[in-house]
Short mmCIF file of C-alpha atoms in Angstrom, two decimals:
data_model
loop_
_atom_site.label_atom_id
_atom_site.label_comp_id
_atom_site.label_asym_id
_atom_site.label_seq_id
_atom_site.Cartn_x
_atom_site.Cartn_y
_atom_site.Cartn_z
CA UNK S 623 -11.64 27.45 17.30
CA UNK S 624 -7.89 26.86 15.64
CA UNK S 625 -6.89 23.52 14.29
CA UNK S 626 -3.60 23.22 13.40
CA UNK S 627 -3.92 20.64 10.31
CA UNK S 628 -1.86 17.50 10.75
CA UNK S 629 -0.98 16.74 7.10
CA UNK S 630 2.05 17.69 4.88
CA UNK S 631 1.32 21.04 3.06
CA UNK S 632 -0.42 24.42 4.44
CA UNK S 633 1.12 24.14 8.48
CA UNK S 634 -1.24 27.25 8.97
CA UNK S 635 -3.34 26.41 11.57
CA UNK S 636 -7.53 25.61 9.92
CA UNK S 637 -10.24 27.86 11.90
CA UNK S 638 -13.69 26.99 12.61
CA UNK S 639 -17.16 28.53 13.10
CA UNK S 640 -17.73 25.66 16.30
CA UNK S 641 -16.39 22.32 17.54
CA UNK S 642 -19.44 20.56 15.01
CA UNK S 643 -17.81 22.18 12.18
CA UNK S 644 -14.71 20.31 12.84
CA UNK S 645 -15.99 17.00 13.56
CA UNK S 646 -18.10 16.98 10.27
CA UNK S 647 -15.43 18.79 8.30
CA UNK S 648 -12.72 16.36 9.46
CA UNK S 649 -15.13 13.41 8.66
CA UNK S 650 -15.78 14.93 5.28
CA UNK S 651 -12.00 15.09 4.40
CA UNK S 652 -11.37 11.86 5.13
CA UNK S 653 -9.13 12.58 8.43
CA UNK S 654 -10.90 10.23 10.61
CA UNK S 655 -11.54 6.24 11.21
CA UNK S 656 -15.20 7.36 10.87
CA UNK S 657 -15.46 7.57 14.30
CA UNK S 658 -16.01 11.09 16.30
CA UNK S 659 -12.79 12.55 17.52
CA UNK S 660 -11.08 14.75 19.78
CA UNK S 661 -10.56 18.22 18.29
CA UNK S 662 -6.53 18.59 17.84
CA UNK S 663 -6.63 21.85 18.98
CA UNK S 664 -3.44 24.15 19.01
CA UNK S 665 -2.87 24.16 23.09
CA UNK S 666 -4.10 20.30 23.09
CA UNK S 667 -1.56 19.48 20.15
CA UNK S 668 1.72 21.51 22.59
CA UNK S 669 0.68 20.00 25.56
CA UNK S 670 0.45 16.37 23.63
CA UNK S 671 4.40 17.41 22.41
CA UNK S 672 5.10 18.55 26.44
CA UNK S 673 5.22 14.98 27.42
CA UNK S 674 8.27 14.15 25.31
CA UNK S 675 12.03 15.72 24.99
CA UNK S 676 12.16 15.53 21.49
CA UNK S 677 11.73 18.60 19.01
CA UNK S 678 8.21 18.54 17.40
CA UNK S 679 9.60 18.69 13.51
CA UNK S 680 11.93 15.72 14.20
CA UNK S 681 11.61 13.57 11.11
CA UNK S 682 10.70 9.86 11.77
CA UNK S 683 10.65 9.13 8.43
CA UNK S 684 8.13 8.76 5.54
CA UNK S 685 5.46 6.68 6.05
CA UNK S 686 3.76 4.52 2.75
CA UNK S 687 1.76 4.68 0.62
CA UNK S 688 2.09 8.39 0.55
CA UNK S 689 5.23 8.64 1.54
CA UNK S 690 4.75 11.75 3.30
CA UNK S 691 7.27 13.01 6.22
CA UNK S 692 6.32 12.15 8.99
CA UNK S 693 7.55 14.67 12.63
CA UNK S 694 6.56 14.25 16.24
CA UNK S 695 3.81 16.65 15.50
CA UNK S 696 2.30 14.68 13.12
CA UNK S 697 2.03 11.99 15.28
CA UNK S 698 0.96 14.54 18.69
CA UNK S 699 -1.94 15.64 16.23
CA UNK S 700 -3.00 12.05 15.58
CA UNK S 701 -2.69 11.18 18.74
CA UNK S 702 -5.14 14.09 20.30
CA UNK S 703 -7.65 12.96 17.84
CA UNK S 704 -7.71 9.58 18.95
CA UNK S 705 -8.03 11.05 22.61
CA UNK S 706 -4.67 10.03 23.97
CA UNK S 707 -3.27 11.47 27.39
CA UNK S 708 -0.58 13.02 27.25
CA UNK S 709 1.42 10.42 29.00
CA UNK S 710 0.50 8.32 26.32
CA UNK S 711 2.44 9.91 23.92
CA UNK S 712 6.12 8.78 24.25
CA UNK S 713 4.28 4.94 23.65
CA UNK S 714 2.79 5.77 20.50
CA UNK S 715 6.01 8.04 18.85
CA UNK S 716 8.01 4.81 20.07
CA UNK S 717 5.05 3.04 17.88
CA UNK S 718 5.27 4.86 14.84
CA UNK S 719 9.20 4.54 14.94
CA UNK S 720 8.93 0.85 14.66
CA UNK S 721 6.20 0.63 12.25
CA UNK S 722 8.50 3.47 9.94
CA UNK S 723 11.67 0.13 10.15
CA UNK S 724 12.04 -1.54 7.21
CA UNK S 725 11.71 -4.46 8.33
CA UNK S 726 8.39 -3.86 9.88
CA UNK S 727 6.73 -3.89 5.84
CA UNK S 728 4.44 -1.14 6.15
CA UNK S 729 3.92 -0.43 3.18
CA UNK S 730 2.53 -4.01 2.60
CA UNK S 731 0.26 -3.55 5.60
CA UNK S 732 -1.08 -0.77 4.54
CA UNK S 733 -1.80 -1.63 0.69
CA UNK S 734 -2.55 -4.94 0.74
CA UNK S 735 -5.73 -7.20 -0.04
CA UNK S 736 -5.01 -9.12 3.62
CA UNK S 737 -7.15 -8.24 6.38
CA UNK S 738 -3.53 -7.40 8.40
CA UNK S 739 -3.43 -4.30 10.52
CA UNK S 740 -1.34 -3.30 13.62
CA UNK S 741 -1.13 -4.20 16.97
CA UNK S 742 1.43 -2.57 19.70
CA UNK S 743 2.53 -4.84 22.33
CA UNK S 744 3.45 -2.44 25.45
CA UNK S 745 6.36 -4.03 27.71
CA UNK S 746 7.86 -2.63 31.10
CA UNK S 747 7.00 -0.32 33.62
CA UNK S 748 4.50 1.77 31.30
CA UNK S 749 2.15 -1.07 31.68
CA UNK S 750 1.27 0.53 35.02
CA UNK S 751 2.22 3.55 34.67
CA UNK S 752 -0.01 4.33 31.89
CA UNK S 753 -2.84 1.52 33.05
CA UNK S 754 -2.67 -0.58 30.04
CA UNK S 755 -4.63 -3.75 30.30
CA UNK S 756 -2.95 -6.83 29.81
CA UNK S 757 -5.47 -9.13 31.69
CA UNK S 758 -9.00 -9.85 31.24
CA UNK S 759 -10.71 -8.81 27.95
CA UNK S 760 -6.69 -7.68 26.90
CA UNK S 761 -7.92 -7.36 23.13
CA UNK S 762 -11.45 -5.96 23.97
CA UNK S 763 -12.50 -2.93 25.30
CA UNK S 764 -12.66 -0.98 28.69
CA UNK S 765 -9.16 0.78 28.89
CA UNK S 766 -8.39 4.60 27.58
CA UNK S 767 -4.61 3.48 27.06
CA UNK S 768 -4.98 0.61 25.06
CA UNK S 769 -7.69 2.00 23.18
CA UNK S 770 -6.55 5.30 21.71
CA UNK S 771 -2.58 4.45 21.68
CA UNK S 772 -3.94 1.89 18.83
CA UNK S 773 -6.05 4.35 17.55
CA UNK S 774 -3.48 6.93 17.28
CA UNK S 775 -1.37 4.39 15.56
CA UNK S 776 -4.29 3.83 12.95
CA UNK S 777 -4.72 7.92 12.52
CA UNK S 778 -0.79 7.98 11.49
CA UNK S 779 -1.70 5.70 9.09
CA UNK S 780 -4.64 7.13 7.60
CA UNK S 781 -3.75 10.90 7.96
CA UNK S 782 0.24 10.26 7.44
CA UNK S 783 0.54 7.83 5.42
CA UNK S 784 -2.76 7.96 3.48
CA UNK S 785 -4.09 4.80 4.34
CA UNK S 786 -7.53 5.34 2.79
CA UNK S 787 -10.01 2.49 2.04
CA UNK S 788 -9.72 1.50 -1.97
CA UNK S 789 -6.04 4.46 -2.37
CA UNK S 790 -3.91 3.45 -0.22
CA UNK S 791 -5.64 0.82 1.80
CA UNK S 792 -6.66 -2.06 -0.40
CA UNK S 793 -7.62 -4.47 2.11
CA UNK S 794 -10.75 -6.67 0.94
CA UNK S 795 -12.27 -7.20 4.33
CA UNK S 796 -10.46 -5.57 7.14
CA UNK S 797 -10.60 -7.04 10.60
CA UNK S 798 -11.95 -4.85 13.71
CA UNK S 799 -8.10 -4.21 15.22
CA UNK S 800 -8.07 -1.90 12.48
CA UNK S 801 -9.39 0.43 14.40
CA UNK S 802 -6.85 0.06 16.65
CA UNK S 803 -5.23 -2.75 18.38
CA UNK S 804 -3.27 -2.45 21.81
CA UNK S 805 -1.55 -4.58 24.25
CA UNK S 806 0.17 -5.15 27.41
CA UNK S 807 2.15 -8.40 27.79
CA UNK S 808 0.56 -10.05 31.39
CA UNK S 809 4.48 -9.94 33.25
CA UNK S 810 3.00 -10.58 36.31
CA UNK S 811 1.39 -13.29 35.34
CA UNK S 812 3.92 -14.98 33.40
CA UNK S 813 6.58 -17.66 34.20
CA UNK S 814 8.51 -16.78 31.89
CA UNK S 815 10.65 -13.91 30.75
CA UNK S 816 9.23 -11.22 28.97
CA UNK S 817 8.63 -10.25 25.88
CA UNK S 818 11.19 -7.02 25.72
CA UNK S 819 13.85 -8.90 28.25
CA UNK S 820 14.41 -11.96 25.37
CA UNK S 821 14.57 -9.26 22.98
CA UNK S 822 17.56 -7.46 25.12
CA UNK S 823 16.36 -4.61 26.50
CA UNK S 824 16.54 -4.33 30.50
CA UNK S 825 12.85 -5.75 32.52
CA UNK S 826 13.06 -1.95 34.00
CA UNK S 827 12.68 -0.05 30.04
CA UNK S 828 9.37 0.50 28.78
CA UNK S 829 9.44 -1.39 25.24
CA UNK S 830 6.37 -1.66 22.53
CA UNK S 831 6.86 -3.93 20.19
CA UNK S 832 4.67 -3.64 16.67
CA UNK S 833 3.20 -6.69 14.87
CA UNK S 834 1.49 -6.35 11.55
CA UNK S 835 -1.50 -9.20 12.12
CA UNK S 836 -5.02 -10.01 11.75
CA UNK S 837 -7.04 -10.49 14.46
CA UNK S 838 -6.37 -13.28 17.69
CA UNK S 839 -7.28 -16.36 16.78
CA UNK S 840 -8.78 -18.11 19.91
CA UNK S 841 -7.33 -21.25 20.65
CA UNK S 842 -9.50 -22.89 23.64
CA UNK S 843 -7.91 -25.95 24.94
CA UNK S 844 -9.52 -27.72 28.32
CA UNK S 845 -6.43 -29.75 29.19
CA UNK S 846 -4.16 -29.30 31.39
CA UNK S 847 -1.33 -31.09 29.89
CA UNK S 848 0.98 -29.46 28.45
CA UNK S 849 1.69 -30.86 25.14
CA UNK S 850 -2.38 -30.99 24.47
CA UNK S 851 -2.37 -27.08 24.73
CA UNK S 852 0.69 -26.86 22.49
CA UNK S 853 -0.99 -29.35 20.18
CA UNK S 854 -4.06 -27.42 20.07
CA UNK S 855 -2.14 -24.26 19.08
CA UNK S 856 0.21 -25.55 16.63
CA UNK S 857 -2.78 -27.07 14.79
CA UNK S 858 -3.92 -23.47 14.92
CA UNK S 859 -0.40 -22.55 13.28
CA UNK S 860 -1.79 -23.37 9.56
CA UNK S 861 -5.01 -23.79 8.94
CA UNK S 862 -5.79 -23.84 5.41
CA UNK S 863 -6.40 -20.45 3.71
CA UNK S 864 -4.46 -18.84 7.02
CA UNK S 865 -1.39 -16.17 6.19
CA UNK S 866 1.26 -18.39 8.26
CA UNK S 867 0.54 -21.24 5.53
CA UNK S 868 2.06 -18.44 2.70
CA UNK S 869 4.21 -16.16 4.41
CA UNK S 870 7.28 -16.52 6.43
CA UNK S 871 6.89 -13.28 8.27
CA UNK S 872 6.91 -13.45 12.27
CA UNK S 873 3.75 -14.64 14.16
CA UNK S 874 2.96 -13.95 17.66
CA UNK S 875 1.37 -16.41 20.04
CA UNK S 876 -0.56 -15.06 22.88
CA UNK S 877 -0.38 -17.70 26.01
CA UNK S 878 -3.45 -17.62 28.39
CA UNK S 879 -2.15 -17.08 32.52
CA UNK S 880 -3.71 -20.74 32.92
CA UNK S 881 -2.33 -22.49 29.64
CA UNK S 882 0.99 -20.23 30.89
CA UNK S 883 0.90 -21.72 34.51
CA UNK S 884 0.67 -25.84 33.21
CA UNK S 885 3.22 -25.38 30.56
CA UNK S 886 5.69 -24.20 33.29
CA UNK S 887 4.39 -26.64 35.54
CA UNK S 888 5.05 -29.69 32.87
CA UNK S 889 8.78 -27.89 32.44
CA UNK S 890 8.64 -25.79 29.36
CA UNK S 891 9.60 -22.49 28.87
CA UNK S 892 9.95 -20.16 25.87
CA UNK S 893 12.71 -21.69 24.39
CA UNK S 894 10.81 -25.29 24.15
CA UNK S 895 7.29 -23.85 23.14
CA UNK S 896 9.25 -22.34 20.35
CA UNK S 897 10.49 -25.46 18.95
CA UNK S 898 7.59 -27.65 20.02
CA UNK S 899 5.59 -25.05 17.79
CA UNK S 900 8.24 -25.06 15.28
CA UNK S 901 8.35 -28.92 14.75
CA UNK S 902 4.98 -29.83 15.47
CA UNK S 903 2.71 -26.64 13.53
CA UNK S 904 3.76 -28.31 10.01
CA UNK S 905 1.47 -29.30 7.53
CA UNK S 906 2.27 -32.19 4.93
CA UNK S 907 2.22 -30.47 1.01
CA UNK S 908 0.67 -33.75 0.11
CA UNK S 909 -2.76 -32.61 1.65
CA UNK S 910 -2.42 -29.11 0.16
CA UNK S 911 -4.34 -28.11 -3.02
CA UNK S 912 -2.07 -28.16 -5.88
CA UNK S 913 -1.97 -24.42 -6.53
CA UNK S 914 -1.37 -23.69 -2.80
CA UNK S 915 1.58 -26.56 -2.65
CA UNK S 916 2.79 -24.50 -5.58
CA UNK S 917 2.35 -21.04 -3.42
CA UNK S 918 4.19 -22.36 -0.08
CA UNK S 919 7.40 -23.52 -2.51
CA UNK S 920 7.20 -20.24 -4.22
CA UNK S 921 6.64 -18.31 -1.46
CA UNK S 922 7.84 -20.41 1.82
CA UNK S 923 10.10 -22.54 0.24
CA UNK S 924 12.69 -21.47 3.65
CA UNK S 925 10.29 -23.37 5.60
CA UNK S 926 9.68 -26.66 3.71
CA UNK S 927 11.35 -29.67 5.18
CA UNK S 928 11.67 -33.00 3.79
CA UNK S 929 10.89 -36.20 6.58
CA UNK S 930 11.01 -39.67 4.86
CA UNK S 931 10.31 -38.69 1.35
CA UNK S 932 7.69 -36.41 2.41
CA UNK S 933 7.37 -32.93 2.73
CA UNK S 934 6.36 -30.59 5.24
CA UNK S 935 5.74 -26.93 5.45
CA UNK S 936 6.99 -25.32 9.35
CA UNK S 937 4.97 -22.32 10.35
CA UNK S 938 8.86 -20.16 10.71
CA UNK S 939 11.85 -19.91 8.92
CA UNK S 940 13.27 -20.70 12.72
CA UNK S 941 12.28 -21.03 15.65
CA UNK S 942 12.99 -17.93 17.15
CA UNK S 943 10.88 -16.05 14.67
CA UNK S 944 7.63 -16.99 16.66
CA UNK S 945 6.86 -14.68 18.97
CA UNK S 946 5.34 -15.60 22.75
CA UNK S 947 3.87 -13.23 25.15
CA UNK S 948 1.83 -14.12 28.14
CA UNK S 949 -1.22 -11.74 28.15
CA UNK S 950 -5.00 -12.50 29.27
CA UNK S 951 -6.71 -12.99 32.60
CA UNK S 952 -6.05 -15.29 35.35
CA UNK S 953 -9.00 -17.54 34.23
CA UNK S 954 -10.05 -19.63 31.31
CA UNK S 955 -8.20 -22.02 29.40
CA UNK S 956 -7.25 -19.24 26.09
CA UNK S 957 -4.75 -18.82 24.12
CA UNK S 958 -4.61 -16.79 20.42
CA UNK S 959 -2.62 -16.97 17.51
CA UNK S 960 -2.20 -13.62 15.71
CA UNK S 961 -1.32 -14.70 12.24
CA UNK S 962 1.36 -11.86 10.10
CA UNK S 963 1.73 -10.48 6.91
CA UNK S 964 3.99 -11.51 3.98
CA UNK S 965 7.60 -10.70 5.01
CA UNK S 966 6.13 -8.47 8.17
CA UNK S 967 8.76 -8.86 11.30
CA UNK S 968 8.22 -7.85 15.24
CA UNK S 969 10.07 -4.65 15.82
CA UNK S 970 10.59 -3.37 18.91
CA UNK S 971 11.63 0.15 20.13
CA UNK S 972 11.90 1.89 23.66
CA UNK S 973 9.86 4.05 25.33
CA UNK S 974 11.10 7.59 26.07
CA UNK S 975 10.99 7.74 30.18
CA UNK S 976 8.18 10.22 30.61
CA UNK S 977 9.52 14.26 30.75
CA UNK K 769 7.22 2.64 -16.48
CA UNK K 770 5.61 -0.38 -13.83
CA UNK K 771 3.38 -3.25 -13.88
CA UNK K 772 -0.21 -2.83 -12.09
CA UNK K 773 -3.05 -5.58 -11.43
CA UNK K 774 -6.45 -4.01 -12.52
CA UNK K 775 -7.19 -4.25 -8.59
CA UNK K 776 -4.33 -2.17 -7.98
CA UNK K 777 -4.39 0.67 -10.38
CA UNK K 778 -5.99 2.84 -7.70
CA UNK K 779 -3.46 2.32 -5.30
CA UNK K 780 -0.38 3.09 -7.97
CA UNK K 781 -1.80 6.14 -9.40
CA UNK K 782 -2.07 7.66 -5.87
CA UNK K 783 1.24 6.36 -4.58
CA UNK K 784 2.74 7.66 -8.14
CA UNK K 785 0.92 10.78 -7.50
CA UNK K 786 2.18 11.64 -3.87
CA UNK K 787 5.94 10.66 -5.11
CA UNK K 788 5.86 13.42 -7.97
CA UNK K 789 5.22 11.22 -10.57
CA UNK K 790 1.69 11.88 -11.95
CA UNK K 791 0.70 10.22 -14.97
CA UNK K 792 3.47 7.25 -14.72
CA UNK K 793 2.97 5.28 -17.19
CA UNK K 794 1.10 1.59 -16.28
CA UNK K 795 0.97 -1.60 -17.98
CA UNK K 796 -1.95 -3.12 -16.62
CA UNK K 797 -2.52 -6.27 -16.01
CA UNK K 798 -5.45 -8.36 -14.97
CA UNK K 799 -6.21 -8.88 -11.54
CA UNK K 800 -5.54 -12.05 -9.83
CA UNK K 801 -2.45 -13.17 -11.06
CA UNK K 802 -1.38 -15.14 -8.05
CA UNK K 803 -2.69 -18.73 -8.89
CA UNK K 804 -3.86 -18.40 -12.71
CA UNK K 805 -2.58 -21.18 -15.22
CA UNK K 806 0.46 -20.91 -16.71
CA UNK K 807 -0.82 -20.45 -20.08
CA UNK K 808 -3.29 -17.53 -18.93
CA UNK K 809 0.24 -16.08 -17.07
CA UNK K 810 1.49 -16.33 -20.36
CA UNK K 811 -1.37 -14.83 -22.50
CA UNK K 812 -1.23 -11.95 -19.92
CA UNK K 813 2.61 -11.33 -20.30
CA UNK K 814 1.99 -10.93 -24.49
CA UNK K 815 -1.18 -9.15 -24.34
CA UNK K 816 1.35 -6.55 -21.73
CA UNK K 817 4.08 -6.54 -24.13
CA UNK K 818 2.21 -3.58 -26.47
CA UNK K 819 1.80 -1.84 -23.32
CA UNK K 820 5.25 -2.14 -22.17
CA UNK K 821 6.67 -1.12 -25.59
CA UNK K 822 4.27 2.01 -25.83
CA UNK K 823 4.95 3.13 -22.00
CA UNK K 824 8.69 3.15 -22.41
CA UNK K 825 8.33 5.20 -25.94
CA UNK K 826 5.16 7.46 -25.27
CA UNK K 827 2.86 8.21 -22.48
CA UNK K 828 0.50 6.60 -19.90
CA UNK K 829 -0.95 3.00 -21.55
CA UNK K 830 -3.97 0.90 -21.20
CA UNK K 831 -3.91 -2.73 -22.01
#
């Protein structure tokens, strides 16, 4: 059996006595999320590289805390292992370009203390095409696509860009999405425009968008007026000890189908959400402990406003920074707040059309 | 030369490592930082200064 080996150095391909010798070998080495994977072999790795036009030693960049190069084959390997098909591909390249832009903070992602991982947001046609869930269950299991596009994205960033548990991965507890975390934005279900069309990119382009967050924070409100669910989630904006209440990086609200359908019944849309999030998510410094009123004027100063003598801390620099998509199923009264990293923005990049 | 938090060391020598700069010297500092008392930030910053001193004149330091 002939594996060709996915990081920087020897690009001979690694031979094997039989397809056990791999898995334990690449467990042993580190190249896995611990989990059993699918063998990259040689013909699985080319037909992987098939489903896009680009050339497989196209740099993408060099991706922290190793810094290594990082080509399209890099990522194909990855992505075998985590058992993508090969339509899936173009999604998670157009992944692991975003995650590579600056202003995307990788490298804090990957070596901090903060749970933080990354989640792809999937816009656009590929939704279907591809059968990416974003209804019921959207941030559990049950779909191949969601599931191992995230967990190629993960691979890259153990295998690539040595994100290793106590190197280059110093994260004190982790959250499950780091295993791999993968969404489709519920279009269908939305009143709104999407997630990719706000950003400027046409409602007929594939789009996935990467957010560097811990896991969804539930927010289960019963009501069915509107500003009760908005309350409900801006109090979920800041609670104490929460990254939003340090950081001024981007945070990404996910809106329920049935919180979705009374806030566009009650006449809001993304624009007011935004700024009824904006205004009403603050918390008053006054009721912060003194070293983390001292943290959010170090660190969030951007965001502190002053309101008859007193001051508040918003959850964004602006409104615009927080980012809605509709996702879930039809039923239950759910929203989440995924909360970011330090200075971590939403970056979005388009899907290659598939070859 | 850079600064390092205790907790961090691992992470720097590896990143120094893969960026062809093996044996880098650190000043290392303890870990947290981030919300200590001023006067502990302080005792930190002289008890570095040796370290700083000896990592810009000689080779990898341990505070």
């Amino acid at each position: 059996m002939t594996v060709r080996r996915q990081a920087a150095g020897s690009e001979a391909p690694l031979s094997f006595e039989d397809a056990r010798e791999v898995e334990e070998r690449f467990y042993d080495n580190r190249w896995t999320d611990g989990l059993p994977m699918v063998t990259p072999t040689v013909e699985r790795v080319e037909e992987m590289l098939k489903s896009v036009s680009r050339d497989a030693d196209e740099p993408l960049g060099r991706m922290p805390p190793r810094w290594r190069p990082t080509s399209v084959h890099h990522v194909a390997v990855n992505a075998v292992m985590a058992g993508c098909r090969p339509e899936y591909f173009p999604t998670v390249v157009a992944a692991i370009e975003a995650c590579l832009d600056d202003e995307f903070n990788l490298y804090g992602i990957q070596g901090t203390t903060n749970p933080a991982g990354v989640m792809v947001l999937v816009n656009g046609p590929a939704r279907h095409t591809l059968d990416v869930n974003s209804g019921f269950n959207v941030f559990g299991q049950g779909w191949r696509s969601n599931a191992t596009i995230g967990r190629a994205v993960r691979l890259c960033l153990i295998n690539i860009g040595g994100g290793l548990p106590e190197l280059g991965d110093m994260s004190t507890l982790g959250n499950p999405n780091k295993f791999g975390s993968c969404i489709a934005e519920n279009e269908e279900e939305s009143p709104w425009e999407p997630f990719h069309v706000e950003r400027g990119y046409d409602a007929d382009r594939s789009v996935v968008t990467v957010a560097g967050v811990t896991g969804p924070q539930n927010v289960c409100i019963m009501s069915q007026d509107a500003e009760a669910i908005l309350d409900g989630i801006a109090d979920s904006m800041m609670p104490a000890g929460s990254n939003l209440m340090m950081f001024t990086a981007e945070p990404l609200v996910a809106i329920g189908p049935v919180h979705a359908r009374h806030l566009a019944r009650d006449g809001f849309g993304k624009a007011q959400i935004r700024d009824y999030l904006w205004d009403r998510g603050t918390v008053e410094l006054a009721s912060l402990p003194a070293t983390d009123r001292k943290t959010v004027l170090r660190w969030k100063e951007p965001c502190v406003v002053v309101r008859d003598g007193r001051e508040y801390v918003r959850p964004a620099v602006d409104p615009s920074a927080i980012g809605i998509v509709v996702a879930g199923g039809r039923s239950g009264p759910h929203s989440a707040v995924l909360q970011p990293f330090n200075a971590t923005q939403l970056v979005s990049r388009p899907v290659e059309d598939p070859a | 030369m850079t600064f390092v938090a205790d907790a961090f060391r691992p992470l720097a020598e590896y990143e120094s490592e893969a960026l062809g700069l093996e044996g880098l010297p650190l000043a290392i500092i303890e870990y947290p930082i981030g919300g200590v008392p001023e006067e502990v930030a302080a005792e930190r910053a002289k008890g570095a200064f040796g370290s700083i001193v000896a990592g810009l004149t000689a080779g990898q330091v341990r505070s």
